[in-house]
XYZ file of C-alpha atoms in Angstrom:
251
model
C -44.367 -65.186 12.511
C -46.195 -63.367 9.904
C -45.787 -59.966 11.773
C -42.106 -60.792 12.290
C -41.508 -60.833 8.745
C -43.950 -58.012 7.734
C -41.569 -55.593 9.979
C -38.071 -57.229 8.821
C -39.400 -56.167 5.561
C -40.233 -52.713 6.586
C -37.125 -51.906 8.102
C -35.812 -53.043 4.565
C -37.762 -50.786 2.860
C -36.928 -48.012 5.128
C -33.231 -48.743 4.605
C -33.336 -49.328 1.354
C -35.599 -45.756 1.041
C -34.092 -43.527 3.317
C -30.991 -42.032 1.290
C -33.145 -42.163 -1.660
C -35.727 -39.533 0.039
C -31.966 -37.656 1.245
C -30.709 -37.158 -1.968
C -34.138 -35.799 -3.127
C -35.018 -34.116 0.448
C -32.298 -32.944 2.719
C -33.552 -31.375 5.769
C -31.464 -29.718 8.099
C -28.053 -28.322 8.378
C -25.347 -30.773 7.312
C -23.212 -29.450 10.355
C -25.326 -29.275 13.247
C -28.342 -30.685 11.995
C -30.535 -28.184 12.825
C -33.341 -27.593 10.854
C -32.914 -25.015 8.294
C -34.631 -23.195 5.668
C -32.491 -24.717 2.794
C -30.933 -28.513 3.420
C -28.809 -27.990 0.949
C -26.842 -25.298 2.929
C -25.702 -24.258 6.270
C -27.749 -22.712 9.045
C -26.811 -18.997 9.873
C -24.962 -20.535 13.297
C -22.902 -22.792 11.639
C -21.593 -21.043 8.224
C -19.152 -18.665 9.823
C -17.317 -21.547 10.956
C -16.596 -23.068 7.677
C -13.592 -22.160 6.073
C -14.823 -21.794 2.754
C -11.169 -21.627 0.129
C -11.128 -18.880 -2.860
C -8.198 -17.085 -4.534
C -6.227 -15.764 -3.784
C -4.129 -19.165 -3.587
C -1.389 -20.896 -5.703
C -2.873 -22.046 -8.750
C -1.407 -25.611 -8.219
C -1.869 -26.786 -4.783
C -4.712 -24.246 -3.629
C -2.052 -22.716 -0.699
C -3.840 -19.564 0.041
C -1.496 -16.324 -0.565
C -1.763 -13.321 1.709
C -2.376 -10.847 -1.095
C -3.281 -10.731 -4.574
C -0.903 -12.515 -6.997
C -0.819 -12.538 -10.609
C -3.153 -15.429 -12.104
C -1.603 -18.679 -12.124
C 0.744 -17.864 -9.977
C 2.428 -20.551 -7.700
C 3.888 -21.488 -4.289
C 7.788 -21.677 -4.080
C 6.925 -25.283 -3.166
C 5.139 -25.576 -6.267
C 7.632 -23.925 -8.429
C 10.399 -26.108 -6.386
C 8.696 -29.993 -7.048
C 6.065 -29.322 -9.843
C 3.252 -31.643 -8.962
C 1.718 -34.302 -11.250
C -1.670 -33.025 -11.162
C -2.807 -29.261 -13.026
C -4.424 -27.884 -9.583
C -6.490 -29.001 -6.976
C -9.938 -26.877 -6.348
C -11.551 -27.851 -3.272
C -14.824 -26.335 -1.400
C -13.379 -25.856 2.348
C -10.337 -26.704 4.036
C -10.185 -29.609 6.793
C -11.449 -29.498 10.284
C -13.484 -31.243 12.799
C -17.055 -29.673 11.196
C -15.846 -30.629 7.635
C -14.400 -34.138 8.618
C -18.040 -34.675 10.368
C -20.039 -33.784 6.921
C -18.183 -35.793 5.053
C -17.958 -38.704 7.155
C -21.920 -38.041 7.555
C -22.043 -38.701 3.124
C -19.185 -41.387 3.560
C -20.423 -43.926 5.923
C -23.619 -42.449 6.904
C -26.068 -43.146 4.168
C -26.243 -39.249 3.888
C -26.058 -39.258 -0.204
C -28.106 -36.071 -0.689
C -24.608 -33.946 1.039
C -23.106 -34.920 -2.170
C -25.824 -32.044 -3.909
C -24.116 -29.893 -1.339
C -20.817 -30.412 -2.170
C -20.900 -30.189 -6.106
C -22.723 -26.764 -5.292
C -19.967 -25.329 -3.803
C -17.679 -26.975 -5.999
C -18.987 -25.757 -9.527
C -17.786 -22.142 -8.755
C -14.132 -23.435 -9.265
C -15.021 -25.236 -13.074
C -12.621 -23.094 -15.154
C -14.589 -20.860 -17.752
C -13.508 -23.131 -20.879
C -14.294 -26.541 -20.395
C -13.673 -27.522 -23.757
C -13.125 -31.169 -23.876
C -13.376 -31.662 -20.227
C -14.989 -34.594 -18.754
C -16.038 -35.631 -15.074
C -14.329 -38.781 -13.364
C -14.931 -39.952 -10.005
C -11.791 -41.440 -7.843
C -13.692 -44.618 -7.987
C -14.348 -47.893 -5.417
C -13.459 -51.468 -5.406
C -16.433 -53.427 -6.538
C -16.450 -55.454 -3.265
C -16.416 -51.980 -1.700
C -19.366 -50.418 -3.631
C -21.410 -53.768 -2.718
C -21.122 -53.413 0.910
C -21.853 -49.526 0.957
C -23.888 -49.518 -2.090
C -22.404 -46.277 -3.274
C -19.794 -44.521 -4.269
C -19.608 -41.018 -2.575
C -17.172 -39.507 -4.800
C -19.419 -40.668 -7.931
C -22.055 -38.549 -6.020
C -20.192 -35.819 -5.972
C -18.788 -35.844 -9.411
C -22.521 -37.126 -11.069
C -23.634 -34.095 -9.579
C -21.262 -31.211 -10.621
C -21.324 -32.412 -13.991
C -24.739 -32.094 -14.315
C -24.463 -28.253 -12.523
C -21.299 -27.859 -15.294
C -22.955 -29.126 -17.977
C -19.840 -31.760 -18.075
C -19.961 -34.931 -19.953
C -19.814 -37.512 -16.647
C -17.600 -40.407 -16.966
C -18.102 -42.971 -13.994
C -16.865 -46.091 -15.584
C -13.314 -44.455 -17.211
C -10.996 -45.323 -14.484
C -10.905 -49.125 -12.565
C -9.900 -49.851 -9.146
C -8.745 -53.424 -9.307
C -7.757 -54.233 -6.464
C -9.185 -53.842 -2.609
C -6.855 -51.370 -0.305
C -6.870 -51.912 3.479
C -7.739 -48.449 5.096
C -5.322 -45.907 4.878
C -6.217 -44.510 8.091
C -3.308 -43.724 10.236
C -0.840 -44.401 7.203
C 1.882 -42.035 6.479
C 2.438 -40.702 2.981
C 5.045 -43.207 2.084
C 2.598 -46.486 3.282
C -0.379 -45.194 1.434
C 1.177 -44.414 -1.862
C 2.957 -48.227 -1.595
C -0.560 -49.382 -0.726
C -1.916 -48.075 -3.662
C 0.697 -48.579 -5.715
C -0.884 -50.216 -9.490
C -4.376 -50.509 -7.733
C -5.954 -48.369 -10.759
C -6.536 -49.337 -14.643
C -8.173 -47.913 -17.443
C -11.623 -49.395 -18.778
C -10.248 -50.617 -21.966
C -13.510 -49.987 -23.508
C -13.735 -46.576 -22.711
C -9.966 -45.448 -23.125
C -11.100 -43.815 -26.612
C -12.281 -40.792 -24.456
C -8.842 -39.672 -22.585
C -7.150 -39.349 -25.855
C -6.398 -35.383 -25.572
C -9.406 -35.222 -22.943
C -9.284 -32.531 -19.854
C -10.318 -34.346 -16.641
C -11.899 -32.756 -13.636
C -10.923 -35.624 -10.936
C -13.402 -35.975 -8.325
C -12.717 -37.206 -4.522
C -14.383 -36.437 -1.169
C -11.807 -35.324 0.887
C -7.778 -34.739 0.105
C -5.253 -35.937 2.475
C -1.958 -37.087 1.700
C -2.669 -37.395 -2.001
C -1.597 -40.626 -2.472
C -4.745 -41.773 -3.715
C -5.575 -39.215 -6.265
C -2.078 -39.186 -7.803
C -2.412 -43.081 -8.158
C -5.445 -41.970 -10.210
C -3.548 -38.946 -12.462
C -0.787 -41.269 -13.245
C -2.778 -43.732 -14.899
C -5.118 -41.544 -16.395
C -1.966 -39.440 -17.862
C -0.502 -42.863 -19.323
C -3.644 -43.361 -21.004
C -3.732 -40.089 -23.221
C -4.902 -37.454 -20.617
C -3.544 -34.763 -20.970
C -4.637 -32.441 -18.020
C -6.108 -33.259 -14.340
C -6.998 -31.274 -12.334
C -8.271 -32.813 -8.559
C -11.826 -31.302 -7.363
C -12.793 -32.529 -3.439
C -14.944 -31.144 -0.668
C -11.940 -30.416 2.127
C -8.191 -30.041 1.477
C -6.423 -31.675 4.943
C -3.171 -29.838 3.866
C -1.892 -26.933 5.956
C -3.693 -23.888 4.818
């Protein structure tokens, strides 16, 4: 019985341990997996694949333009509906290899892809980040129990510490527990999370005139992260711009 327990307890350990030694040891290439001379970036067979985004692209939605435009110059769709938000920056756009990577940080107890991800992120921080501040999209607590993390509070930990950002994980609330949003169109997953974020009442003093990076894994319909701007607007914001590892809009 004794040995029974001894090896429950190590495969606790081991659980317990092993994104701890990922965050502080990633080995191989977060897209195949091979092993590669930096686990912190692709391997030469896998980074032509990845559509890494840059400008030229509308400074609002991140739409890439064919040619060299003016900065801060816009989409007609942009011009058309203004969004809520002021710009998304993300690392790549949306595909099988990208979905994989950061399903492999999501669910997969991969935590040290979040180092990854803020690396290719920081080259979008704008050049004055005067009064800007870091903020995670975050989790439902009953959420964060059962995966014991928060991959977008990774992320966003980590590029503010590459930014030399102020990080503020405990500035925005989700209060209540969405279902998936998985297979939900546009319209169901803004209802769904429709008033599900609030404001840390003791830490509204710091959105008072503050510029917020917003920080999410991966941007799909946008539902989610505009739930987020709105109530961070409301509460004395008074820019947001969305940072996330893969944009799933047509680009």
């Amino acid at each position: 019985m004794s040995a029974l327990s001894d090896k429950r307890a190590m495969r606790l350990v081991l659980k317990i341990a092993k994104p701890v030694f990922d965050y502080a040891l990633p080995e191989r290439c977060p897209s195949c997996g091979e092993i590669s001379t930096d686990g912190t970036n692709f391997c030469a067979k896998c980074w032509p694949h990845i559509r890494f985004l840059n400008p030229p692209w509308c400074d609002s939605c991140a739409l890439p333009f064919d040619y060299e435009q003016p900065a801060g110059a816009r989409c007609a769709a942009c011009l058309a509906d203004p969004p809520i938000h002021d710009g998304i920056r993300a690392a790549v756009a949306y595909d099988g290899t990208t979905r994989k990577i950061a399903l492999r940080l999501k669910y997969g107890g991969r935590i040290g892809l979040a180092k990854l991800i803020a690396r290719h992120l920081v080259r979008h921080l704008p050049a004055d980040r005067t009064g800007m501040i870091v903020v995670p999209v975050p989790l439902h607590w009953t959420r964060l129990w059962s995966r014991s993390f928060n991959q977008s509070a990774l992320i966003a930990q980590e590029l503010a510490r590459l930014g030399g950002l102020v990080y503020a994980p405990d500035v925005l609330l989700r209060i209540k527990r969405t279902p998936s949003l998985r297979g939900l169109s546009g319209k169901e997953r803004r209802k769904a999370v429709a008033r599900v974020f609030r404001i840390n009442p003791a830490k509204a003093h710091v959105l008072s005139g503050a510029r917020v990076i917003l920080v999410d894994d991966v941007l799909t319909t946008g539902a989610t992260s505009d739930g987020c701007i709105k109530t961070l607007k409301k509460s004395g914001a008074n820019w947001v711009q969305l940072f996330c590892w893969a944009h799933a809009a047509p680009l």
